[in-house]
Amino acid sequence: MDRITARVEALLAKMTLEEKAAQMVQVPYAIVGREEALRWARLGAGSFLHVLGDDAREVQRIAMQESRLGIPVLFGIDAIHGHGLNAHATIFPTQLAAACSWEPEVLRAMGEDTAREVATDGLHWTFSPVLCLGRDTRWGRVNETFGEDPYLAGELGAAIIRGYQGDDLADGEHILACAKHYIGYGEAVGARDACDTEMTYRKLREVFLPPFKKAVEAGVASVMTAYGSIDGTPFTADPVSLRDILRGELGFDGFVVTDWDNVNALVTRQHVAETVEEASVMAARAGNDMIMTTTQFYDAVVRAVRAGALQERVLDDAVRRILSIKCRMNLFERPEKTGRAGCLGCRAHLAHAREAAQKSIVLLRNEGMLPLRAGMKKVAVIGPNADDIRAQYGDWTYFSHPTPNPGHAPVRPYVTVKEGVEAACAARGIACAYHRGCSVPDGEYEDIEGAVAAAKGADAIVLVVGDVVDQVGEEKDRADLALSGKQEALFDALRALGIPLVTVLVASKPLALGRVALAADAFLCAFNGGMFGGEAVAQALFGEINPSGRLPISFPRHSGQVPVYYNQLPGWHAKPGRGYCDLPRTPLFAFGEGMGYSAFAYDGLTMDEKTLTASVRVRNTGAQAGTETVQVYFRDVVSSVLTPDKRLIAFRKVTLEPGECRTVTFAFDAADFSLVNRREQRVTEPGEFELMAGHSSRDEDLLCASFRL
Ligand code: BGC
């Protein structure tokens, strides 16, 4: 028996049934209030969420000094793209924005910096990353995903987990990550948040499990269940996905936490249990180790064990997992992680946030307008999201908090697009006009004429459109993805001036932009870039950086076209070129798309059947150095079940000087070309395959080579 196991077993042997039940409870501090929280600490509650700084320290002190066994508590927080509730924290781009970098190292650094800042606040655990896929973009939480592709989400998810957790959970600077929401939360019918999921176990394994598998391989310490249900069973009550698949097959050895009040929801929302006691038994049996928010679990589960409705060893297993993590974090000796004093918003972290924002910028259209030229006299920055730091930050920060404490509003150095462009103009002696034009959504403010007047005489218009936090997040799904309010009218009025116009999207996800993107001279997607999102936009516009982001998610032409993700299954009335009778099938902008101020040409794709090594040549044909993301997809030509026409299987970023050519090599093994068959087994079926490599998921951007396995 190793040291940790011995310690855990010794503690467990001393614990009463009540203490075990308490260890499984996660108490919502902000909801129950201080007095009640301290009572729970004395009872031996295992964890608290949504409490920071000195309040957390007080809870910890009480737990360690006044509970019978003095077991330290774990504090969890939603530090989703930075430690968003601390006014001094570094705010990174959202997961979706950062995913545009296609760069695991960007995510790793973001995770590590966030961990340090969270630890400095006395906390141990972030409920991040989201490994759900953003396939139906009407969903309000698409901003929290790494986009639509399981391979990319897995690579980036594993990277941020490594960043949060480091090599040693006990080193004082790293925190627990939480892969969520297990599983298929984004796949709810109609994108209606937290509703039933149209999913079979085969599909679960094929599409949604791979990112979680990579998370487990990266050593993720916790997994959070999803609100939805599969074939009539709520995920929180589903032993197949939680016990058989997650623990049994993936070998997950951390602990499972429910999502918010999931156990109560089994009674009140999903109606699969009559009482909280019944729901508690279901949840414990299914494999949940920690129960978020449903504090009634404590009494209920004690009663259930006493009545013989649940075996105590189910609790023992859960408590073992929680205590093991506490030991691995060294919480008994050092209950408060010390982080690194002064690290909140420190220079090194800000530099990473800046770099992440820069690498998140995706240029999707450029009819010769960009980069903006130095000889201009006047630039007009127009639009509702040009100077709206709330919209730029996006969800899970102070600005999206339901009851923000005005004393804790984020402090500088954040930079909006307006401020970034003003600074760039000032440095070049260019005049810069600003006008908001209208609000998002409708009603609050509208002055299109004023905006047109401000833009008159400009050499270039930068129009910043998008969505706002009121349209983003839980229970904020949108049936209509068109730009809301008067944003389209604002575009039309400005376009009529005949001045070169670039549209910039500051939004939580792809919106159905239509002409606002296509009839502009240039279109640039920034999503929610965090602190330096606005600065990065300005740098891209003026050519201070060469945009290198690629879309991790497809843009629809129209809400009615959703879902429009690239890796759909083939259908025989869906041949290329066909689609709706009133709209093409293709997206407005495709997965993997993105350009810069260089151009890249590909040739010489080969695939060696024996070694399964592929190589392709890429050349920078542009006039300046640039970074290309070489993307590799495959197709299983004939398979026992339907498989997508394209699946991302590898990617690599390369930076090339003008004229420089590089051969990029990828090594695969047969398992990379696998599918999940009808018996739910992951297998590689022999036969013919196609390997595709190139600039984006669009057919016209890909070279193709056939091979056999
Ligand atoms: C969300 C989770 C989050 C939790 C705690 C839930 O409503 O679905 O993603 O971590 O609340 O705030």
XYZ file of C-alpha atoms and ligand atoms in Angstrom:
721
model
C 0.000 0.000 0.000
C 1.454 3.376 -0.949
C 1.587 6.311 1.447
C -1.531 8.030 0.114
C -3.626 4.861 0.125
C -2.545 4.093 3.669
C -3.480 7.551 4.836
C -6.831 7.472 3.080
C -7.700 4.049 4.508
C -6.733 5.113 8.004
C -8.967 8.176 7.776
C -11.848 6.292 6.249
C -11.732 3.781 9.087
C -12.313 6.616 11.544
C -15.202 8.236 9.660
C -18.811 7.889 10.719
C -21.526 7.394 8.128
C -22.476 11.067 8.529
C -18.904 12.199 7.986
C -18.697 10.167 4.802
C -21.924 11.676 3.516
C -20.684 15.173 4.388
C -17.419 14.574 2.568
C -19.450 14.020 -0.597
C -21.310 17.328 -0.313
C -20.258 20.495 -2.090
C -21.794 23.527 -0.405
C -22.683 26.678 -2.418
C -21.278 29.393 -0.150
C -22.955 32.328 -1.870
C -26.357 30.651 -1.617
C -26.251 29.337 1.947
C -24.392 32.304 3.438
C -21.548 32.490 5.928
C -23.182 31.070 9.068
C -24.582 28.047 7.316
C -21.309 27.541 5.455
C -19.406 27.444 8.737
C -21.910 24.939 10.132
C -21.203 22.716 7.127
C -17.478 23.131 7.669
C -17.908 21.850 11.245
C -19.924 18.886 9.962
C -17.051 17.950 7.682
C -18.399 18.986 4.259
C -15.930 17.935 1.577
C -16.058 20.967 -0.627
C -17.408 24.478 -1.183
C -17.906 26.438 -4.338
C -18.099 30.093 -5.225
C -16.170 31.535 -2.301
C -12.909 33.449 -2.523
C -10.095 34.858 -0.463
C -10.638 35.463 3.249
C -14.108 33.918 3.271
C -12.580 30.721 1.938
C -9.741 30.922 4.443
C -12.235 31.172 7.280
C -14.134 28.109 6.087
C -10.885 26.197 5.811
C -9.786 27.168 9.294
C -13.093 26.050 10.798
C -13.033 22.769 8.874
C -9.535 21.950 10.019
C -9.851 23.122 13.602
C -13.469 22.547 14.496
C -14.631 19.514 12.535
C -14.072 16.205 14.307
C -11.451 14.856 11.901
C -10.033 18.149 10.656
C -10.170 17.142 7.010
C -9.360 20.123 4.778
C -11.997 21.237 2.290
C -11.614 21.665 -1.438
C -12.677 24.985 -2.926
C -14.007 25.025 -6.461
C -14.559 28.014 -8.732
C -15.540 28.687 -12.312
C -12.247 30.146 -13.508
C -13.193 29.549 -17.108
C -10.933 31.827 -19.133
C -8.947 33.322 -16.329
C -9.887 33.812 -12.693
C -12.792 35.935 -13.873
C -14.263 37.056 -10.569
C -11.096 38.599 -9.230
C -10.797 42.236 -10.273
C -7.050 41.931 -10.808
C -7.052 38.651 -12.661
C -5.697 38.075 -16.147
C -8.640 37.561 -18.492
C -7.824 35.336 -21.437
C -9.839 34.792 -24.597
C -12.748 32.385 -24.146
C -12.092 28.761 -24.956
C -13.679 29.222 -28.379
C -11.542 32.255 -29.148
C -8.359 30.630 -27.852
C -9.175 27.534 -29.912
C -8.738 29.690 -33.027
C -5.014 29.558 -32.254
C -4.957 25.796 -32.893
C -2.000 25.906 -30.519
C -1.939 23.618 -27.474
C 0.838 25.679 -25.900
C -1.402 28.763 -25.839
C -3.956 26.759 -23.858
C -1.359 25.223 -21.575
C -0.002 28.639 -20.618
C -3.536 29.958 -20.096
C -4.255 27.051 -17.763
C -1.051 27.439 -15.817
C -1.396 31.189 -15.308
C -5.033 30.781 -14.265
C -4.047 28.068 -11.806
C -1.516 30.346 -10.154
C -4.022 33.184 -9.871
C -6.724 30.901 -8.483
C -4.298 29.389 -5.987
C -3.375 32.877 -4.789
C -7.018 33.301 -3.780
C -6.823 30.250 -1.540
C -8.666 27.979 -3.995
C -7.856 24.549 -5.364
C -10.026 23.655 -8.275
C -11.483 25.133 -11.446
C -14.550 23.783 -13.222
C -12.752 23.872 -16.530
C -12.281 22.885 -19.357
C -15.516 22.369 -21.231
C -15.072 19.420 -23.560
C -18.570 19.550 -25.030
C -18.648 20.170 -28.761
C -20.136 23.330 -30.202
C -22.100 21.762 -33.020
C -25.504 23.371 -32.733
C -24.494 26.989 -32.491
C -27.863 28.135 -31.200
C -26.691 26.790 -27.841
C -25.840 29.553 -25.379
C -22.601 27.928 -24.221
C -20.773 27.522 -27.516
C -18.285 30.153 -26.336
C -17.132 27.747 -23.635
C -16.248 24.985 -26.091
C -13.166 24.438 -28.200
C -15.462 24.341 -31.224
C -17.021 21.532 -33.171
C -14.294 18.974 -33.680
C -13.529 16.133 -31.245
C -9.864 15.852 -32.200
C -9.103 19.546 -31.827
C -11.128 19.766 -28.600
C -9.198 16.812 -27.194
C -5.790 18.247 -28.063
C -6.559 21.680 -26.643
C -8.427 20.256 -23.657
C -5.519 18.035 -22.691
C -3.178 21.022 -22.983
C -5.168 23.286 -20.674
C -5.552 20.428 -18.178
C -1.772 19.998 -18.127
C -1.492 23.724 -17.558
C -3.925 23.759 -14.640
C -2.562 20.669 -12.948
C 1.154 20.819 -13.779
C 3.296 17.812 -12.968
C 2.657 17.901 -9.258
C -0.642 18.808 -7.638
C 1.176 19.425 -4.381
C 3.475 22.175 -5.601
C 1.229 25.007 -4.382
C 0.840 26.622 -7.805
C -1.327 24.154 -9.655
C -4.983 23.339 -9.199
C -7.425 20.617 -10.114
C -8.999 20.720 -13.536
C -12.514 19.447 -14.217
C -13.448 17.994 -17.579
C -17.082 18.836 -18.171
C -19.832 18.288 -18.935
C -19.846 14.548 -19.147
C -21.258 14.058 -21.668
C -22.954 15.502 -24.744
C -24.329 18.578 -22.981
C -24.010 20.604 -26.199
C -26.017 18.060 -28.125
C -29.356 18.917 -26.533
C -32.351 18.810 -28.827
C -32.897 22.180 -30.480
C -29.800 23.430 -28.600
C -32.115 23.971 -25.642
C -29.793 24.222 -22.686
C -29.869 21.248 -20.325
C -32.519 19.326 -22.256
C -32.529 15.780 -23.524
C -29.749 14.704 -25.840
C -30.381 12.852 -29.064
C -27.605 10.381 -28.646
C -26.939 6.685 -28.647
C -24.084 5.071 -26.753
C -22.402 4.349 -30.078
C -22.521 8.006 -31.010
C -21.401 8.930 -27.512
C -18.314 6.789 -27.984
C -17.671 7.846 -31.553
C -18.046 11.607 -31.308
C -18.199 12.837 -27.730
C -15.966 10.524 -25.763
C -12.611 11.141 -27.514
C -11.932 14.537 -25.866
C -12.698 13.014 -22.448
C -10.370 10.116 -23.220
C -7.578 12.586 -23.872
C -8.469 14.427 -20.675
C -8.160 11.205 -18.701
C -4.842 10.448 -20.384
C -3.686 13.927 -19.394
C -4.499 12.989 -15.795
C -7.552 15.145 -15.227
C -8.465 14.956 -11.531
C -12.210 15.526 -11.783
C -15.095 15.184 -14.194
C -18.450 16.966 -13.983
C -21.654 15.339 -15.172
C -24.025 16.928 -17.673
C -27.559 18.200 -17.165
C -28.969 16.236 -20.079
C -30.061 12.667 -20.560
C -29.367 9.787 -22.899
C -32.178 7.599 -24.131
C -34.292 8.523 -21.125
C -31.620 8.289 -18.444
C -30.220 11.496 -16.950
C -26.430 11.485 -17.284
C -26.157 12.074 -13.550
C -28.024 8.835 -12.942
C -26.326 6.834 -15.679
C -23.995 4.077 -14.477
C -23.192 3.065 -18.067
C -21.476 6.291 -19.019
C -20.121 7.054 -15.546
C -19.046 3.698 -14.183
C -18.665 1.367 -17.149
C -17.246 3.774 -19.697
C -15.518 6.536 -17.731
C -14.024 4.433 -14.969
C -14.062 0.961 -16.456
C -12.918 1.662 -19.968
C -11.110 4.986 -19.805
C -9.573 4.165 -16.437
C -10.464 7.535 -14.874
C -9.139 7.546 -11.300
C -10.180 11.008 -10.114
C -13.586 11.931 -8.715
C -16.889 12.795 -10.355
C -18.837 15.869 -9.313
C -22.438 16.466 -10.356
C -23.380 19.705 -12.008
C -25.402 22.338 -10.145
C -28.188 20.778 -8.085
C -28.320 17.785 -10.419
C -29.552 15.456 -7.700
C -32.563 17.618 -6.906
C -33.210 17.947 -10.617
C -33.714 14.188 -10.830
C -36.840 14.854 -8.753
C -37.951 18.347 -9.738
C -36.971 18.616 -13.407
C -36.384 15.207 -14.860
C -38.956 13.325 -12.763
C -37.107 10.029 -12.553
C -37.129 9.989 -8.736
C -39.918 10.714 -6.319
C -37.831 11.939 -3.415
C -34.381 13.403 -2.863
C -33.556 10.199 -1.020
C -34.320 8.133 -4.091
C -32.403 10.589 -6.277
C -29.419 10.513 -3.915
C -29.275 6.746 -4.069
C -29.456 6.871 -7.874
C -26.685 9.440 -8.104
C -24.375 7.627 -5.692
C -24.942 4.284 -7.379
C -24.390 5.772 -10.825
C -20.903 6.865 -9.773
C -21.093 10.463 -8.568
C -18.591 11.119 -5.811
C -19.353 14.721 -4.985
C -22.763 16.318 -5.021
C -22.786 19.929 -6.066
C -25.283 22.156 -4.250
C -27.882 19.534 -3.287
C -27.044 19.663 0.394
C -30.116 17.524 1.219
C -28.037 14.640 -0.118
C -26.382 14.519 3.302
C -29.444 13.507 5.303
C -30.964 11.574 2.429
C -28.028 9.291 1.879
C -27.540 8.637 5.576
C -31.188 7.601 5.827
C -30.854 5.430 2.730
C -27.861 3.543 4.108
C -29.573 3.057 7.480
C -32.685 1.761 5.729
C -30.622 -0.666 3.667
C -31.427 1.082 0.374
C -27.766 1.811 -0.323
C -24.598 0.011 0.666
C -22.159 2.044 2.715
C -19.291 0.832 0.548
C -20.649 3.001 -2.315
C -19.950 5.988 -0.072
C -16.601 4.545 0.951
C -15.463 4.437 -2.663
C -16.540 8.006 -3.325
C -14.873 9.294 -0.165
C -11.682 7.401 -1.000
C -11.446 9.204 -4.317
C -12.017 12.611 -2.765
C -9.548 12.030 0.050
C -6.930 10.695 -2.360
C -7.050 13.908 -4.337
C -6.821 15.938 -1.134
C -3.737 13.948 -0.205
C -2.234 14.303 -3.663
C -2.702 18.049 -3.302
C -0.987 17.918 0.074
C -3.939 19.779 1.598
C -3.535 18.163 5.001
C -0.128 19.772 5.402
C -0.784 22.850 3.327
C -4.522 23.522 3.121
C -4.019 26.797 1.382
C -2.187 26.804 -1.868
C 0.115 29.747 -1.800
C 0.164 30.447 -5.498
C 2.752 33.096 -6.112
C 2.326 36.433 -4.409
C 1.733 39.247 -6.862
C 0.944 36.913 -9.742
C -2.585 38.267 -10.284
C -2.395 40.168 -13.554
C 1.404 40.043 -13.462
C 3.474 40.924 -16.481
C 4.177 37.347 -17.517
C 0.507 36.394 -17.375
C -0.564 39.506 -19.270
C 1.974 38.661 -21.959
C 0.362 35.254 -22.381
C -3.122 36.796 -22.541
C -1.878 39.213 -25.192
C -0.303 36.436 -27.214
C -3.443 34.305 -26.916
C -5.598 37.202 -28.136
C -3.289 37.817 -31.081
C -3.290 34.182 -32.078
C -7.099 34.057 -31.777
C -7.712 36.543 -34.576
C -9.158 34.912 -37.694
C -9.144 36.894 -40.916
C -11.811 35.423 -43.178
C -12.111 37.876 -46.013
C -9.797 40.509 -47.417
C -10.481 42.149 -50.753
C -7.215 44.036 -50.706
C -8.273 46.323 -47.857
C -5.992 45.052 -45.123
C -3.559 45.739 -43.661
C -4.618 49.367 -43.347
C -2.103 51.685 -44.930
C -0.110 54.248 -43.003
C -0.886 57.179 -45.349
C -4.537 57.428 -44.309
C -5.950 60.632 -42.854
C -8.891 59.288 -40.896
C -10.247 55.988 -39.625
C -13.775 55.615 -38.244
C -14.453 52.987 -35.581
C -18.170 52.330 -35.460
C -20.476 49.851 -33.822
C -21.991 48.580 -30.597
C -19.125 46.257 -29.687
C -16.265 48.589 -30.555
C -16.017 49.954 -27.053
C -17.891 47.421 -24.942
C -15.533 45.600 -22.608
C -18.425 43.462 -21.325
C -19.013 42.055 -24.796
C -15.301 41.603 -25.346
C -14.819 39.672 -22.086
C -17.801 37.405 -22.724
C -19.184 34.922 -20.252
C -17.843 33.883 -16.819
C -16.309 37.142 -15.771
C -17.408 39.910 -13.461
C -19.550 41.313 -16.269
C -21.690 38.226 -16.677
C -22.104 37.592 -12.952
C -25.783 37.738 -11.940
C -25.030 39.933 -8.924
C -21.634 41.547 -9.489
C -20.057 43.363 -6.580
C -19.395 46.902 -7.878
C -16.292 47.057 -5.690
C -14.752 44.216 -7.678
C -15.047 45.548 -11.230
C -12.069 44.501 -13.373
C -9.176 46.903 -13.464
C -7.053 47.892 -16.460
C -5.024 47.169 -18.584
C -7.841 45.834 -20.772
C -8.113 47.405 -24.226
C -11.259 47.654 -26.368
C -11.181 47.715 -30.177
C -11.850 51.444 -30.148
C -8.958 52.042 -27.777
C -6.655 49.768 -29.745
C -7.428 51.467 -33.049
C -7.150 54.921 -31.466
C -3.690 54.058 -30.168
C -2.602 52.655 -33.528
C -3.927 55.766 -35.295
C -2.255 58.100 -32.819
C 1.086 56.398 -33.413
C 0.694 57.043 -37.155
C -0.741 60.544 -37.054
C -4.145 59.349 -38.306
C -7.364 60.914 -37.000
C -9.756 58.451 -35.409
C -13.511 58.957 -35.054
C -15.753 56.732 -32.945
C -19.485 56.238 -32.861
C -21.527 53.505 -31.236
C -24.290 53.525 -33.863
C -26.725 51.247 -32.073
C -27.076 48.901 -29.144
C -27.212 45.101 -29.043
C -29.969 44.006 -28.832
C -32.545 46.602 -29.785
C -34.055 49.411 -27.858
C -31.533 50.987 -25.601
C -29.728 53.174 -28.125
C -29.870 53.959 -31.823
C -28.224 56.740 -33.811
C -27.364 55.427 -37.242
C -27.306 58.895 -38.725
C -24.805 59.983 -36.126
C -22.614 57.002 -36.995
C -22.768 57.803 -40.704
C -21.836 61.410 -39.959
C -18.871 60.261 -37.871
C -17.700 57.971 -40.682
C -17.938 60.563 -43.456
C -14.597 61.495 -44.929
C -12.854 58.484 -43.409
C -10.383 56.438 -45.454
C -11.497 53.263 -43.733
C -14.394 52.150 -41.556
C -13.932 49.530 -38.847
C -17.415 48.254 -37.977
C -17.561 46.140 -34.827
C -20.690 43.999 -34.463
C -21.620 40.941 -32.421
C -23.555 39.850 -29.372
C -23.553 40.846 -25.711
C -23.409 38.859 -22.476
C -27.196 38.964 -22.113
C -27.311 36.701 -25.164
C -24.655 34.297 -23.940
C -24.464 31.461 -21.449
C -26.748 29.103 -19.609
C -30.372 29.384 -20.578
C -29.422 31.937 -23.253
C -29.828 29.824 -26.350
C -30.839 31.722 -29.445
C -33.376 30.601 -32.021
C -32.229 33.363 -34.354
C -28.522 33.763 -34.996
C -28.855 36.858 -37.169
C -27.265 40.036 -35.848
C -29.756 41.466 -33.396
C -30.989 45.021 -33.107
C -30.158 47.509 -35.828
C -26.707 46.158 -36.617
C -27.548 45.172 -40.196
C -29.137 48.558 -40.851
C -26.014 50.186 -39.458
C -23.887 48.138 -41.843
C -26.066 49.073 -44.827
C -25.946 52.767 -44.007
C -22.163 52.726 -43.669
C -21.684 50.564 -46.748
C -23.646 53.089 -48.787
C -20.874 55.619 -48.129
C -18.605 53.634 -50.457
C -15.698 53.821 -48.018
C -13.539 50.694 -47.572
C -15.129 48.833 -44.679
C -13.919 45.974 -42.506
C -16.419 44.135 -40.324
C -15.066 42.839 -37.022
C -17.002 40.238 -35.056
C -16.775 40.488 -31.273
C -19.161 37.724 -30.274
C -19.532 34.560 -28.297
C -19.917 32.324 -31.348
C -20.543 32.250 -35.087
C -23.563 34.349 -35.966
C -25.459 34.292 -39.261
C -23.813 37.395 -40.675
C -24.641 37.168 -44.358
C -23.845 40.390 -46.181
C -22.407 42.024 -43.100
C -19.418 39.724 -43.634
C -19.666 39.016 -47.358
C -20.374 42.513 -48.643
C -17.642 44.051 -46.512
C -14.182 44.580 -48.003
C -12.728 42.544 -45.186
C -14.053 40.433 -42.341
C -12.230 39.556 -39.192
C -13.451 37.296 -36.388
C -12.263 38.030 -32.853
C -14.921 36.239 -30.752
C -14.382 37.171 -27.059
C -10.702 38.009 -26.935
C -10.451 38.868 -23.240
C -8.334 41.751 -21.958
C -6.342 42.294 -25.094
C -8.934 41.290 -27.653
C -9.356 44.886 -28.823
C -5.652 45.535 -29.029
C -5.124 42.363 -31.054
C -7.832 43.414 -33.521
C -6.108 46.764 -34.018
C -2.728 45.085 -34.460
C -4.174 42.774 -37.095
C -5.904 45.627 -38.921
C -2.704 47.638 -39.118
C -0.516 44.668 -39.990
C 1.460 44.757 -36.742
C 0.634 41.089 -36.501
C -0.024 38.755 -39.383
C -3.322 37.044 -38.517
C -2.881 33.305 -38.166
C -6.057 32.033 -36.454
C -8.166 29.306 -38.035
C -11.838 28.618 -37.331
C -12.477 25.776 -34.868
C -16.157 26.021 -35.801
C -18.191 26.627 -38.960
C -20.260 29.740 -39.616
C -23.809 29.185 -40.876
C -25.341 31.231 -43.667
C -28.660 31.250 -41.840
C -30.040 30.016 -38.501
C -32.194 27.497 -40.365
C -29.041 25.820 -41.694
C -27.753 24.923 -38.238
C -26.074 22.538 -37.468
C -23.517 23.109 -40.154
C -20.435 21.418 -38.632
C -18.054 20.005 -41.204
C -17.862 16.386 -40.121
C -21.473 15.391 -40.735
C -22.436 11.989 -41.963
C -23.113 11.567 -45.668
C -26.689 11.471 -46.938
C -27.736 10.578 -50.432
C -29.735 13.713 -51.102
C -26.871 15.756 -49.834
C -24.391 15.455 -52.670
C -21.909 18.285 -53.028
C -23.594 21.322 -54.458
C -27.044 20.240 -53.335
C -28.629 21.450 -50.158
C -31.793 23.264 -49.139
C -33.958 24.396 -52.032
C -33.521 27.952 -50.811
C -29.937 27.882 -49.561
C -26.696 26.034 -50.267
C -25.577 23.345 -47.878
C -22.124 24.800 -47.398
C -21.282 27.044 -44.472
C -20.543 30.723 -44.848
C -17.072 30.057 -43.444
C -15.820 26.534 -42.919
C -14.010 24.739 -40.141
C -10.276 25.375 -40.447
C -10.643 28.521 -42.567
C -8.592 31.619 -41.947
C -6.120 33.727 -43.855
C -3.374 36.231 -43.201
C -1.174 38.571 -45.148
C 0.824 35.693 -46.606
C -0.496 32.893 -48.830
C 0.420 29.229 -48.773
C 0.572 26.608 -51.507
C 0.610 22.865 -50.990
C 1.964 20.026 -53.058
C 3.508 16.580 -52.894
C 1.158 14.830 -50.453
C 2.272 11.245 -49.883
C 1.126 8.534 -47.510
C 3.355 5.526 -46.900
C 1.078 2.556 -46.308
C 3.712 0.538 -44.458
C 4.857 3.113 -41.941
C 1.637 5.174 -42.020
C 3.739 8.259 -42.419
C 2.344 11.145 -44.405
C 4.164 14.144 -45.704
C 3.185 17.256 -47.567
C 5.046 20.321 -48.792
C 3.870 23.795 -47.943
C 5.306 27.003 -49.350
C 4.802 30.602 -48.332
C 3.961 32.277 -51.648
C 3.317 35.653 -50.040
C 5.566 38.627 -49.506
C 5.910 38.389 -45.739
C 6.570 35.771 -43.104
C 3.453 33.992 -41.933
C 2.134 31.074 -39.936
C 0.129 28.332 -41.559
C -1.765 25.537 -39.837
C -1.324 22.388 -41.884
C -4.507 20.362 -41.409
C -4.835 16.637 -42.073
C -8.187 14.885 -42.497
C -9.135 11.357 -43.466
C -12.033 9.422 -44.906
C -12.784 5.769 -44.498
C -13.952 4.996 -48.026
C -16.160 2.037 -47.130
C -17.133 1.417 -43.516
C -19.625 -0.776 -41.679
C -21.343 2.285 -40.263
C -21.668 5.748 -41.754
C -18.537 7.812 -41.231
C -17.993 11.492 -42.056
C -16.512 12.501 -45.401
C -13.775 14.200 -43.462
C -12.381 13.904 -39.982
C -9.505 15.967 -38.609
C -6.710 13.655 -37.569
C -3.670 15.932 -37.160
C -2.492 19.502 -37.533
C 0.766 21.391 -37.271
C 1.572 25.089 -37.219
C 4.544 26.197 -39.299
C 6.011 29.658 -39.649
C 7.587 30.320 -43.025
C 9.562 33.196 -44.487
C 8.473 34.479 -47.913
C 9.320 31.827 -50.510
C 10.268 29.301 -47.853
C 9.119 25.748 -48.344
C 8.803 23.054 -45.683
C 7.967 19.392 -45.802
C 5.731 18.537 -42.876
C 5.569 14.925 -41.758
C 2.919 13.175 -39.692
C 3.175 9.702 -38.197
C -0.024 7.749 -37.618
C -0.975 4.372 -36.405
C -3.880 2.240 -37.488
C -5.938 3.211 -34.435
C -6.044 6.793 -35.690
C -8.282 5.601 -38.519
C -10.737 3.779 -36.289
C -14.489 3.985 -35.978
C -16.995 2.734 -33.434
C -18.936 -0.138 -34.929
C -22.508 -1.209 -34.275
C -21.420 -3.292 -31.317
C -19.897 -0.163 -29.801
C -16.338 -1.403 -30.288
C -13.640 0.939 -31.502
C -12.004 -0.830 -34.435
C -10.021 -0.024 -37.539
C -11.640 -1.688 -40.500
C -9.240 -2.705 -43.249
C -9.731 -1.317 -46.741
C -9.311 1.874 -48.657
C -8.835 5.257 -47.018
C -8.210 8.785 -48.190
C -5.855 11.154 -46.516
C -6.362 14.852 -47.128
C -3.999 17.666 -46.232
C -4.117 21.377 -46.749
C -5.251 24.762 -45.605
C -8.811 24.177 -44.342
C -11.623 21.616 -44.317
C -12.958 22.893 -47.645
C -12.528 20.428 -50.523
C -10.813 23.045 -52.657
C -8.164 23.576 -49.981
C -7.162 19.917 -49.671
C -4.839 17.546 -51.499
C -5.854 13.912 -51.369
C -3.940 10.623 -51.334
C -5.445 7.136 -51.225
C -4.026 4.314 -49.170
C -5.061 0.902 -47.867
C -4.992 -0.539 -44.407
C -22.742 24.933 -14.962
C -21.344 24.444 -14.725
C -20.698 25.232 -13.617
C -21.552 25.124 -12.373
C -20.979 25.837 -11.158
C -23.522 25.019 -13.676
O -24.767 25.612 -13.876
O -23.392 24.091 -15.885
O -20.607 24.529 -15.919
O -19.392 24.783 -13.379
O -22.830 25.654 -12.654
O -21.057 27.199 -11.310
